[in-house]
Coordinates of C-alpha atoms (C1' of nucleotides) in Angstrom, one line a residue:
Chain A
M1 CA 0.0 -0.2 0.0
S2 CA 1.7 3.6 -0.2
G3 CA 1.6 4.9 2.9
S4 CA -0.3 4.6 6.2
V5 CA -0.9 7.0 9.1
N6 CA -2.5 5.4 11.8
K7 CA -2.0 7.9 15.1
V8 CA -3.8 8.3 18.2
I9 CA -4.1 11.8 21.1
L10 CA -4.9 11.6 23.8
V11 CA -5.5 14.5 26.5
G12 CA -6.6 13.1 29.9
N13 CA -6.5 11.7 33.3
L14 CA -5.1 8.0 34.4
G15 CA -8.3 6.4 36.7
A16 CA -5.9 4.0 38.7
D17 CA -1.9 4.3 39.0
P18 CA -0.1 3.0 36.2
E19 CA 0.7 -1.0 36.6
V20 CA 4.5 -1.5 35.6
R21 CA 5.6 -5.2 34.6
S22 CA 9.1 -6.2 33.4
L23 CA 9.5 -8.7 30.9
P24 CA 11.4 -12.4 31.2
S25 CA 12.6 -10.8 27.9
G26 CA 14.6 -8.1 30.4
G27 CA 12.3 -5.5 28.7
M28 CA 9.3 -2.9 30.6
V29 CA 5.8 -2.7 30.1
A30 CA 4.0 0.0 31.6
N31 CA -0.3 -0.2 31.4
L32 CA -3.0 2.7 31.5
R33 CA -6.2 3.2 32.1
I34 CA -7.1 7.0 30.4
A35 CA -9.8 8.6 30.7
T36 CA -11.0 11.9 28.5
S37 CA -14.3 13.0 29.2
E38 CA -16.5 15.9 26.5
R39 CA -19.6 18.0 28.0
W40 CA -22.4 19.4 26.6
R41 CA -25.8 20.9 26.9
D42 CA -28.4 18.5 24.9
R43 CA -30.5 20.3 22.2
N44 CA -33.8 19.4 23.3
T45 CA -34.2 18.7 27.0
G46 CA -31.4 22.0 28.4
E47 CA -29.4 20.3 29.9
Q48 CA -25.9 20.2 31.4
R49 CA -25.0 15.8 29.9
E50 CA -21.2 15.0 30.0
R51 CA -19.7 11.4 28.5
T52 CA -16.1 10.1 29.8
E53 CA -14.4 7.3 27.2
W54 CA -12.2 5.2 28.7
H55 CA -8.4 3.7 27.1
R56 CA -6.2 1.3 27.8
V57 CA -2.1 2.4 26.8
V58 CA 0.2 0.4 26.8
I59 CA 3.6 1.4 26.6
F60 CA 6.4 -1.3 25.3
S61 CA 9.4 1.9 25.0
E62 CA 11.4 1.3 28.2
G63 CA 12.5 4.7 28.7
L64 CA 8.8 5.8 28.5
A65 CA 7.2 3.2 30.9
K66 CA 9.8 4.1 33.5
V67 CA 8.5 7.7 33.3
A68 CA 5.3 6.2 33.6
Q69 CA 6.2 4.0 36.4
N70 CA 8.5 6.9 38.7
Y71 CA 6.3 10.3 38.0
L72 CA 2.9 9.7 37.1
K73 CA -0.4 8.4 39.3
K74 CA -4.0 8.4 39.8
G75 CA -5.1 11.3 38.3
S76 CA -2.4 12.3 36.9
K77 CA -3.0 14.4 33.3
V78 CA -1.1 13.5 30.6
Y79 CA -0.1 13.9 26.7
I80 CA -0.1 10.2 25.0
E81 CA 0.8 9.4 21.2
G82 CA 0.4 6.5 20.0
Q83 CA -0.7 3.7 17.4
L84 CA -4.2 2.0 17.4
Q85 CA -4.3 -1.9 17.9
T86 CA -6.6 -4.6 18.8
R87 CA -5.7 -7.7 19.9
K88 CA -7.5 -11.1 20.0
W89 CA -7.5 -13.3 23.2
E90 CA -10.1 -15.9 24.8
K91 CA -12.5 -16.2 27.5
D92 CA -14.8 -19.2 28.1
G93 CA -13.7 -20.4 24.5
Q94 CA -15.0 -17.1 23.1
D95 CA -13.1 -14.4 20.7
Q96 CA -12.4 -11.0 22.3
Y97 CA -11.0 -8.2 21.0
T98 CA -9.6 -5.9 22.7
T99 CA -8.4 -2.2 21.8
E100 CA -5.3 -0.7 22.5
I101 CA -3.3 2.6 21.9
V102 CA 0.3 1.6 22.1
L103 CA 3.4 3.6 23.1
Q104 CA 6.0 1.6 21.0
G105 CA 9.2 2.9 18.6
F106 CA 9.5 6.6 17.6
N107 CA 6.6 8.0 16.6
S108 CA 5.1 8.0 20.4
N109 CA 4.7 10.6 22.8
L110 CA 4.1 10.6 26.7
T111 CA 4.5 14.1 28.1
M112 CA 2.7 15.2 31.7
L113 CA 0.6 17.8 31.9
D114 CA 0.5 18.9 35.5
A115 CA 2.5 21.4 37.6
R116 CA 5.4 20.9 38.9
G117 CA 5.8 19.3 42.2
E118 CA 1.6 17.5 41.4
G119 CA 4.0 14.5 39.2
G120 CA 6.4 16.1 37.1
G121 CA 6.5 18.1 33.7
D122 CA 9.0 16.3 31.6
S123 CA 8.2 15.2 28.1
M124 CA 9.7 12.0 25.7
G125 CA 9.2 10.7 22.6
G126 CA 9.6 6.9 22.9
G127 CA 12.2 6.4 20.4
Y128 CA 15.0 7.0 22.4
G129 CA 14.9 5.5 25.7
G130 CA 14.6 7.8 28.4
Q131 CA 17.2 10.2 26.1
R132 CA 14.9 12.9 24.1
Q133 CA 17.2 14.1 21.4
T134 CA 20.5 13.6 21.9
E135 CA 22.2 16.6 20.2
N136 CA 20.8 19.2 18.2
R137 CA 21.1 18.7 14.5
R138 CA 20.0 21.8 13.2
P139 CA 22.9 22.7 11.1
S140 CA 25.1 25.2 12.5
S141 CA 25.2 27.9 9.8
A142 CA 20.7 28.4 10.3
P143 CA 20.6 31.5 12.2
A144 CA 19.7 31.2 15.8
F145 CA 15.6 31.3 17.1
E146 CA 14.7 34.3 18.3
P147 CA 11.0 34.3 19.9
G148 CA 9.7 38.0 19.0
G149 CA 7.5 39.1 21.6
M150 CA 3.9 40.2 21.5
D151 CA 5.3 43.4 21.7
D152 CA 7.0 43.3 18.4
D153 CA 5.3 45.3 15.7
I154 CA 4.4 43.1 13.7
P155 CA 0.1 44.6 13.2
F156 CA -2.2 41.9 14.5
Chain B
M1 CA -12.3 17.8 35.1
S2 CA -10.0 20.2 33.3
G3 CA -10.1 19.3 29.2
S4 CA -9.6 16.6 27.4
V5 CA -8.7 15.6 24.0
N6 CA -9.9 12.5 22.4
K7 CA -8.8 12.3 18.5
V8 CA -7.6 9.8 15.8
I9 CA -5.6 10.2 12.7
L10 CA -6.0 7.5 10.3
V11 CA -4.5 7.1 6.4
G12 CA -5.4 4.2 5.1
N13 CA -7.6 2.4 2.3
L14 CA -10.9 0.8 2.3
G15 CA -11.2 -3.0 2.5
A16 CA -14.5 -3.3 1.4
D17 CA -17.8 -0.5 -0.2
P18 CA -18.8 1.9 2.9
E19 CA -21.9 0.5 4.2
V20 CA -24.7 3.0 4.5
R21 CA -27.7 3.2 6.6
S22 CA -31.0 5.3 7.4
L23 CA -32.0 5.9 10.5
P24 CA -35.9 6.1 11.5
S25 CA -34.9 8.9 13.2
G26 CA -34.0 10.6 9.4
G27 CA -30.2 10.8 9.7
M28 CA -27.8 8.7 7.9
V29 CA -24.9 6.5 9.4
A30 CA -22.0 5.0 7.2
N31 CA -19.5 2.6 8.2
L32 CA -15.8 1.9 7.5
R33 CA -13.3 -0.5 7.4
I34 CA -9.6 1.0 7.0
A35 CA -6.5 -1.0 6.8
T36 CA -3.1 1.0 7.7
S37 CA -0.8 -1.5 7.5
E38 CA 3.7 -0.4 7.9
R39 CA 6.6 -2.4 7.5
W40 CA 9.6 -2.7 9.3
R41 CA 12.6 -5.7 8.6
D42 CA 13.4 -7.9 11.3
R43 CA 16.8 -7.4 13.0
N44 CA 16.8 -10.5 13.7
T45 CA 16.4 -12.5 10.5
G46 CA 16.4 -9.9 8.1
E47 CA 13.5 -10.3 6.7
Q48 CA 10.5 -8.2 5.7
R49 CA 8.1 -8.0 8.0
E50 CA 5.0 -6.3 7.9
R51 CA 1.6 -5.9 10.0
T52 CA -2.4 -4.1 8.9
E53 CA -4.4 -2.4 11.8
W54 CA -8.1 -3.0 10.6
H55 CA -10.3 -0.5 11.9
R56 CA -13.9 0.3 12.2
V57 CA -15.1 4.2 11.2
V58 CA -19.1 5.4 11.6
I59 CA -20.0 8.2 10.4
F60 CA -22.7 9.7 12.5
S61 CA -22.4 12.9 10.7
E62 CA -25.3 12.8 7.5
G63 CA -22.7 15.0 5.0
L64 CA -19.5 13.0 5.6
A65 CA -22.1 9.8 5.3
K66 CA -23.3 11.1 1.5
V67 CA -19.8 11.7 1.4
A68 CA -18.5 8.0 1.8
Q69 CA -21.7 6.6 -0.2
N70 CA -20.8 8.6 -3.0
Y71 CA -17.4 9.2 -3.3
L72 CA -15.8 5.6 -1.7
K73 CA -15.4 2.6 -2.9
K74 CA -14.1 -0.5 -1.8
G75 CA -9.4 0.7 -2.2
S76 CA -10.0 4.0 -1.5
K77 CA -7.9 6.2 0.1
V78 CA -8.7 8.0 2.9
Y79 CA -7.6 10.8 5.7
I80 CA -9.9 10.2 8.3
E81 CA -10.4 12.2 11.8
G82 CA -12.8 11.3 14.9
Q83 CA -12.5 9.9 18.4
L84 CA -12.8 6.9 19.8
Q85 CA -15.5 5.3 21.6
T86 CA -16.4 1.8 22.7
R87 CA -19.6 1.0 23.0
K88 CA -21.3 -2.4 24.6
W89 CA -23.0 -5.4 22.9
E90 CA -23.9 -9.0 24.5
K91 CA -23.7 -11.7 22.6
D92 CA -24.4 -15.3 24.1
G93 CA -25.2 -13.6 26.8
Q94 CA -21.7 -12.5 27.4
D95 CA -20.3 -8.4 27.3
Q96 CA -18.3 -7.6 24.3
Y97 CA -16.4 -4.5 23.5
T98 CA -16.2 -2.5 20.3
T99 CA -13.9 0.1 19.8
E100 CA -14.9 2.9 17.1
I101 CA -13.5 5.6 15.1
V102 CA -16.4 8.0 15.3
L103 CA -16.8 11.0 12.7
Q104 CA -19.6 13.6 14.5
G105 CA -19.7 17.2 15.1
F106 CA -17.0 19.3 14.5
N107 CA -14.2 17.9 15.2
S108 CA -14.4 15.6 12.4
N109 CA -12.7 14.6 8.8
L110 CA -12.6 13.0 6.1
T111 CA -11.0 13.7 3.1
M112 CA -10.4 11.6 0.1
L113 CA -6.8 10.9 -1.4
D114 CA -7.3 9.7 -4.7
A115 CA -5.9 11.2 -7.7
R116 CA -9.5 12.3 -9.5
G117 CA -10.8 10.1 -11.4
E118 CA -10.1 7.2 -9.0
G119 CA -12.9 7.9 -6.8
G120 CA -12.7 11.7 -6.0
G121 CA -10.7 14.4 -4.0
D122 CA -13.3 16.7 -2.0
S123 CA -12.8 16.8 1.8
M124 CA -15.3 18.1 4.3
G125 CA -15.9 18.9 7.7
G126 CA -18.1 16.9 10.1
G127 CA -19.8 20.1 11.2
Y128 CA -21.7 21.5 8.7
G129 CA -23.7 18.9 7.0
G130 CA -21.6 18.8 2.8
Q131 CA -20.9 22.1 3.3
R132 CA -17.2 23.1 4.5
Q133 CA -17.5 26.8 5.3
T134 CA -19.6 29.3 4.6
E135 CA -17.9 32.7 4.3
N136 CA -14.4 33.5 5.4
R137 CA -14.4 34.9 8.4
R138 CA -11.2 36.4 8.1
P139 CA -11.5 39.9 9.2
S140 CA -11.1 42.5 6.0
S141 CA -8.4 44.6 8.1
A142 CA -6.5 41.1 8.1
P143 CA -3.6 41.3 5.1
A144 CA -4.2 38.9 2.2
F145 CA -2.2 36.1 2.1
E146 CA 0.6 35.4 -0.2
P147 CA 2.5 32.9 -0.1
G148 CA 5.9 34.0 -1.8
G149 CA 8.2 31.4 -3.7
M150 CA 10.3 29.1 -3.6
D151 CA 12.9 31.2 -5.0
D152 CA 12.9 34.3 -2.3
D153 CA 15.5 34.9 -1.3
I154 CA 15.4 33.5 2.4
P155 CA 18.1 31.6 2.7
F156 CA 17.1 27.8 2.8
Chain C
M1 CA -5.6 19.2 -5.7
S2 CA -7.1 15.4 -4.3
G3 CA -7.2 16.4 -0.5
S4 CA -5.4 18.5 1.9
V5 CA -4.5 18.9 5.3
N6 CA -2.6 21.4 7.3
K7 CA -3.4 21.1 10.9
V8 CA -1.1 22.4 14.0
I9 CA -1.9 20.9 17.9
L10 CA -0.3 22.7 20.9
V11 CA 0.1 22.1 24.1
G12 CA 1.9 25.5 25.6
N13 CA 1.7 28.1 28.1
L14 CA 0.6 31.5 27.8
G15 CA 2.9 34.1 27.7
A16 CA 1.2 37.5 27.7
D17 CA -2.7 37.8 28.4
P18 CA -4.6 37.5 25.4
E19 CA -5.3 40.3 23.3
V20 CA -9.2 40.3 22.0
R21 CA -10.5 43.1 20.2
S22 CA -14.3 43.6 18.2
L23 CA -14.2 44.1 15.1
P24 CA -16.2 46.9 13.1
S25 CA -18.5 43.5 11.5
G26 CA -19.6 42.8 14.7
G27 CA -17.2 40.1 15.2
M28 CA -14.3 39.6 17.8
V29 CA -10.9 38.2 17.3
A30 CA -8.2 37.0 19.8
N31 CA -4.5 36.7 19.8
L32 CA -2.3 34.5 21.4
R33 CA 1.2 33.6 22.1
I34 CA 2.4 30.8 23.3
A35 CA 5.1 29.3 24.1
T36 CA 6.1 25.6 23.6
S37 CA 10.0 24.3 24.7
E38 CA 11.4 21.0 24.1
R39 CA 14.9 20.0 26.9
W40 CA 17.2 17.9 26.3
R41 CA 20.6 16.8 26.9
D42 CA 23.8 17.7 24.7
R43 CA 25.4 14.3 23.3
N44 CA 29.0 16.6 23.5
T45 CA 28.8 18.4 26.2
G46 CA 26.5 16.2 28.1
E47 CA 25.0 19.7 29.7
Q48 CA 21.5 20.0 29.4
R49 CA 19.5 22.4 26.8
E50 CA 16.4 23.5 26.3
R51 CA 15.0 25.5 23.6
T52 CA 11.5 27.7 23.5
E53 CA 9.3 28.6 20.7
W54 CA 7.2 31.0 20.6
H55 CA 3.6 30.6 18.2
R56 CA 1.1 33.3 17.2
V57 CA -3.0 32.2 17.5
V58 CA -5.9 33.8 16.0
I59 CA -8.9 33.1 17.3
F60 CA -11.4 34.3 14.9
S61 CA -13.8 32.0 16.0
E62 CA -16.2 34.1 18.4
G63 CA -16.6 31.7 21.0
L64 CA -13.5 30.5 21.7
A65 CA -12.2 34.2 21.6
K66 CA -14.7 34.7 24.6
V67 CA -13.4 31.4 25.8
A68 CA -10.0 33.2 25.8
Q69 CA -10.6 37.1 26.8
N70 CA -13.0 35.2 30.5
Y71 CA -10.7 32.0 31.1
L72 CA -7.3 33.1 30.0
K73 CA -4.1 34.4 30.9
K74 CA -0.5 35.0 31.3
G75 CA 1.0 31.1 32.2
S76 CA -2.7 29.2 30.9
K77 CA -1.4 26.2 29.9
V78 CA -4.2 25.1 26.6
Y79 CA -4.1 22.6 23.9
I80 CA -4.9 24.5 20.2
E81 CA -5.7 22.8 17.1
G82 CA -5.8 25.0 14.3
Q83 CA -4.8 25.8 10.8
L84 CA -1.1 27.6 9.4
Q85 CA -1.7 30.4 7.8
T86 CA 1.1 33.0 6.7
R87 CA 0.5 36.7 5.8
K88 CA 1.9 39.5 3.9
W89 CA 2.5 43.1 5.3
E90 CA 4.6 45.9 5.1
K91 CA 7.1 47.5 6.7
D92 CA 9.3 50.5 5.6
G93 CA 8.1 49.4 2.1
Q94 CA 9.0 46.2 2.4
D95 CA 7.3 42.3 2.2
Q96 CA 6.9 41.2 5.6
Y97 CA 5.9 37.4 6.4
T98 CA 4.0 36.3 9.6
T99 CA 2.9 32.5 9.7
E100 CA 0.3 32.2 12.4
I101 CA -1.9 29.2 13.6
V102 CA -5.7 30.5 12.9
L103 CA -8.4 28.6 14.8
Q104 CA -11.4 29.3 12.4
G105 CA -14.2 27.0 11.7
F106 CA -15.1 24.1 12.6
N107 CA -11.5 22.3 12.6
S108 CA -10.0 24.2 15.6
N109 CA -9.8 23.5 19.5
L110 CA -8.8 24.5 22.5
T111 CA -9.2 23.6 25.9
M112 CA -8.0 24.4 28.6
L113 CA -5.1 22.9 30.4
D114 CA -5.1 24.4 33.9
A115 CA -6.8 22.5 37.2
R116 CA -10.0 24.0 38.1
G117 CA -9.5 27.4 40.4
E118 CA -6.9 28.0 37.8
G119 CA -9.0 29.4 35.5
G120 CA -11.1 26.7 34.3
G121 CA -11.4 23.3 32.3
D122 CA -14.4 23.5 29.9
S123 CA -13.3 22.9 26.4
M124 CA -14.5 23.9 22.7
G125 CA -14.5 23.4 19.4
G126 CA -14.7 27.3 17.4
G127 CA -17.8 25.5 14.9
Y128 CA -20.1 26.5 17.6
G129 CA -20.0 29.5 18.9
G130 CA -19.8 28.4 22.8
Q131 CA -22.0 25.6 22.2
R132 CA -19.6 22.6 21.8
Q133 CA -22.4 20.0 20.4
T134 CA -26.2 20.6 20.2
E135 CA -27.5 17.1 20.3
N136 CA -25.7 13.2 20.9
R137 CA -26.5 12.3 17.8
R138 CA -25.8 7.8 18.5
P139 CA -28.7 6.4 17.4
S140 CA -30.6 4.9 20.2
S141 CA -30.5 1.7 19.1
A142 CA -26.3 2.4 19.2
P143 CA -25.2 0.5 23.0
A144 CA -24.7 2.7 25.7
F145 CA -21.2 3.2 26.5
E146 CA -19.8 1.9 29.8
P147 CA -15.5 2.3 30.4
G148 CA -14.9 -1.4 31.6
G149 CA -12.3 -0.8 34.8
M150 CA -8.9 -1.4 35.0
D151 CA -9.9 -5.0 36.8
D152 CA -12.0 -6.3 34.2
D153 CA -11.3 -9.6 33.6
I154 CA -9.1 -8.9 29.7
P155 CA -5.5 -10.3 30.4
F156 CA -2.9 -7.5 30.2
Chain D
M1 CA 6.4 24.3 32.6
S2 CA 5.3 20.6 32.2
G3 CA 5.4 19.5 29.3
S4 CA 4.6 20.7 25.9
V5 CA 3.5 20.1 22.5
N6 CA 4.8 21.4 18.9
K7 CA 3.6 19.2 16.3
V8 CA 2.3 20.2 12.1
I9 CA 0.4 17.7 9.8
L10 CA 0.1 17.9 6.5
V11 CA -1.0 16.3 4.2
G12 CA -0.3 18.1 0.7
N13 CA 1.6 18.0 -2.9
L14 CA 5.1 19.1 -3.1
G15 CA 5.0 22.5 -5.4
A16 CA 8.6 21.8 -6.8
D17 CA 11.2 19.3 -6.9
P18 CA 12.9 18.6 -3.4
E19 CA 16.0 21.0 -2.8
V20 CA 18.9 18.6 -0.9
R21 CA 21.8 19.5 0.3
S22 CA 25.0 18.2 2.2
L23 CA 25.8 19.5 5.2
P24 CA 29.9 20.0 5.8
S25 CA 28.9 17.9 9.1
G26 CA 28.5 15.4 6.6
G27 CA 24.7 15.2 7.8
M28 CA 22.4 16.1 4.8
V29 CA 19.2 18.4 4.6
A30 CA 16.3 18.6 2.0
N31 CA 13.5 21.3 1.6
L32 CA 10.0 20.5 0.4
R33 CA 7.1 23.1 -0.9
I34 CA 3.9 22.3 -0.2
A35 CA 0.8 23.0 -1.1
T36 CA -2.5 22.6 0.8
S37 CA -5.9 23.9 -0.7
E38 CA -8.9 24.7 0.9
R39 CA -12.3 24.8 -0.8
W40 CA -15.6 26.4 -0.1
R41 CA -18.9 27.9 -1.5
D42 CA -19.5 32.0 0.0
R43 CA -22.2 32.2 2.1
N44 CA -22.9 35.3 0.3
T45 CA -22.3 35.4 -3.3
G46 CA -22.4 31.2 -3.7
E47 CA -19.7 31.3 -5.8
Q48 CA -16.7 28.4 -5.7
R49 CA -13.7 30.2 -3.6
E50 CA -10.4 28.6 -3.0
R51 CA -6.8 29.3 -1.2
T52 CA -4.0 27.7 -1.6
E53 CA -1.7 28.2 1.6
W54 CA 2.2 27.2 0.8
H55 CA 4.9 25.5 3.3
R56 CA 8.6 25.7 4.2
V57 CA 9.5 22.2 5.3
V58 CA 12.8 21.3 6.2
I59 CA 14.2 17.7 7.2
F60 CA 17.4 16.8 8.8
S61 CA 16.8 13.6 9.2
E62 CA 19.1 12.0 6.9
G63 CA 17.1 9.1 6.0
L64 CA 14.3 10.9 5.3
A65 CA 16.1 13.4 4.0
K66 CA 17.2 10.3 1.3
V67 CA 13.7 9.2 0.8
A68 CA 12.8 12.7 -0.6
Q69 CA 15.5 13.0 -2.4
N70 CA 15.3 9.5 -4.2
Y71 CA 10.9 9.2 -4.1
L72 CA 9.6 12.8 -4.4
K73 CA 9.5 15.3 -7.0
K74 CA 7.5 17.7 -7.9
G75 CA 3.2 17.0 -7.9
S76 CA 3.9 14.3 -5.3
K77 CA 1.5 14.2 -3.0
V78 CA 3.0 13.2 1.1
Y79 CA 1.5 12.6 4.8
I80 CA 4.2 15.5 6.7
E81 CA 4.5 15.7 10.6
G82 CA 6.8 17.8 12.0
Q83 CA 7.4 20.8 14.2
L84 CA 7.3 24.5 13.8
Q85 CA 10.0 26.5 14.4
T86 CA 10.4 30.2 13.8
R87 CA 14.1 31.5 12.7
K88 CA 15.1 34.7 12.4
W89 CA 17.7 35.9 9.5
E90 CA 19.1 39.7 7.6
K91 CA 18.2 41.1 4.9
D92 CA 19.3 44.8 3.9
G93 CA 19.8 45.2 7.5
Q94 CA 16.6 44.2 8.8
D95 CA 15.3 40.5 10.8
Q96 CA 13.3 39.1 8.8
Y97 CA 11.2 36.1 10.5
T98 CA 10.8 32.8 8.1
T99 CA 8.6 29.4 9.9
E100 CA 8.8 25.8 8.8
I101 CA 8.0 22.9 9.5
V102 CA 10.8 21.0 10.7
L103 CA 11.1 17.5 10.7
Q104 CA 14.1 16.3 13.0
G105 CA 14.1 13.9 15.4
F106 CA 11.8 11.2 16.9
N107 CA 8.0 13.1 16.3
S108 CA 8.9 13.5 12.8
N109 CA 7.1 11.5 10.1
L110 CA 6.7 11.7 6.4
T111 CA 5.0 9.3 4.2
M112 CA 4.8 9.7 0.7
L113 CA 0.5 9.0 -1.0
D114 CA 1.2 8.6 -4.1
A115 CA 0.2 5.3 -6.0
R116 CA 3.3 3.3 -6.9
G117 CA 3.9 3.3 -10.1
E118 CA 3.9 7.4 -9.8
G119 CA 6.0 8.0 -7.4
G120 CA 6.5 4.9 -4.5
G121 CA 4.3 4.4 -1.0
D122 CA 7.1 3.5 2.0
S123 CA 6.5 5.4 4.7
M124 CA 9.7 6.0 7.2
G125 CA 10.1 7.8 10.9
G126 CA 12.2 10.2 11.0
G127 CA 14.5 8.7 14.3
Y128 CA 15.6 5.3 12.5
G129 CA 17.7 7.2 9.9
G130 CA 16.3 4.6 7.1
Q131 CA 14.9 2.0 9.2
R132 CA 11.4 2.1 11.0
Q133 CA 11.6 -0.2 12.9
T134 CA 14.4 -3.0 13.7
E135 CA 12.1 -5.5 16.3
N136 CA 8.9 -5.8 17.0
R137 CA 8.7 -5.3 20.4
R138 CA 6.0 -6.8 21.3
P139 CA 6.1 -8.8 24.4
S140 CA 5.2 -12.6 23.3
S141 CA 3.0 -13.0 25.7
A142 CA 0.8 -10.6 24.0
P143 CA -2.0 -12.4 21.9
A144 CA -1.4 -12.2 18.2
F145 CA -3.2 -9.6 15.9
E146 CA -6.2 -10.4 14.5
P147 CA -8.5 -8.1 12.2
G148 CA -12.3 -9.3 12.7
G149 CA -13.8 -9.2 9.6
M150 CA -16.2 -6.4 8.6
D151 CA -18.8 -9.6 8.5
D152 CA -18.5 -10.8 12.1
D153 CA -21.1 -10.9 14.5
I154 CA -21.2 -7.5 16.0
P155 CA -23.5 -4.7 15.6
F156 CA -23.1 -2.2 13.6
Chain E
dT1 C1' -11.0 -7.0 3.3
dT2 C1' -6.8 -2.7 2.1
dT3 C1' -2.9 -0.9 -0.4
dT4 C1' 2.5 -2.0 -2.5
Chain F
dT1 C1' 5.2 26.8 -7.6
dT2 C1' 1.2 22.1 -6.1
dT3 C1' -3.2 19.6 -6.9
dT4 C1' -9.0 19.6 -8.7

DNA sequence: TTTT
DNA sequence: TTTT
């Protein structure tokens, strides 16, 4: 197939502490339960309504699994970027399917959104096992960044 | 909870023609099966490997459902933006859960990526029932857009 | 062209209070300055480095502009979804280009990420002028949502 | 600051062949010009309108730069994921700012969307220098994937 | 069941 | 300067 994309972006809160397990192979896996909510006003009744969705997040990246283990807990707010994967398993001889958001490899992200002191403020990508970026590869000939304040005289 | 985000972005191909149904309420629903694939080379064996993921997409937006009905078919490539939703149902008295990507309301998108002649090339947002944007609300005082060519003398 | 997509997703903090203006046409515009930062360890020197990027966000959606006016202030953390637009203007007879993230129409989002009490926790889409969703259009035949707790007997 | 996110997602077409340069340091950089378009019907006049936005994309990832060099050309359709960066430079003694979408490091992506025969169909992440994923790290205890067909008896 |  |  010409290229495809499979991406999930969540901002939500952990419904429980992370469950972290070591694997026989030496790796680590962390499982998170994340809630996202939406609120809206019902057009007919005019009453406030809310709906919460629960997501299963599985972190196979060792660096990110450690971040989860060390910094996340029930209630933590996180930004998550991963892929959808559905796996099959059996229960009482019946096929069951579970869909998860998998963080594994280069196109994953886990960023803590709580204020410092409430559990963190770091962000990490999945491809580097705990080290975000090993070098700024921007060529030295490139002009340095400079923000430009709100008061630059650019006409809004 | 302070705000949350629940977003899925897919680029993939339809595994079958869309299934479109009319609802008693007068609305429409379209169901799509979309495949995303990834290929990689196994580190140990060196052999090429591939994995395909199948996604269930449900379109509750009438405008987008009509686009699906009129322009998409088996094999069509699409860009999809929606939300994750898991619903419960029963089978032989056992609870089953199915996770779908739902396109409904303002934060959904369906864009055809095939070249014209292969099934279309329009794009539509979910919130407008077939009409993307009714007006350019950019205030008239804002300077008009002008791209700037590749050959502008901006130092790459 | 067959369909295209132009999307920016930011999570960052306001560098200043929002600037909100009323337009002659009766509409509103809000301008935000948002900072995103990344930190990494330099591969060569081993020292911690940081880089901050400043973004110009322009909100043409009246509902979202009001949210910005009423709930956001310097330091607020937000999730932003919009489009890239570059506009041209003049300064001393020279062409200048400014690139902004524009929130306008159905595919925009502004979600406050601060804890309640620090400035809010609502989320709104751009297409509805202050009302997120007017109805849950999920057909009544669809099974109701039910989360399934971390302790469901699904084998992690 | 607690974590932030800076992400751009584009689907569009190249306005010109990629410009690829080698760096003194031995690296490579590719520059792309990408167009995204939107069409809508004017609410007042009823006429069809179109707007094209031009984006500057800079690829510092060597693997992705080679993909650009070898497979992309004027007209190619691509999916791009990168970060916003604004850099400053001078022209006639005046400060100029240019905003680019930078692909560098683990959270970048470049996926070709043309059908094979029109220029390719591979996809690559930025963090691996040409090799997407070296191993499927899903633990062997995890049940294998199996899609579930459209005709499974799940009630749509 | 798609696609390459 | 792309694409439809």
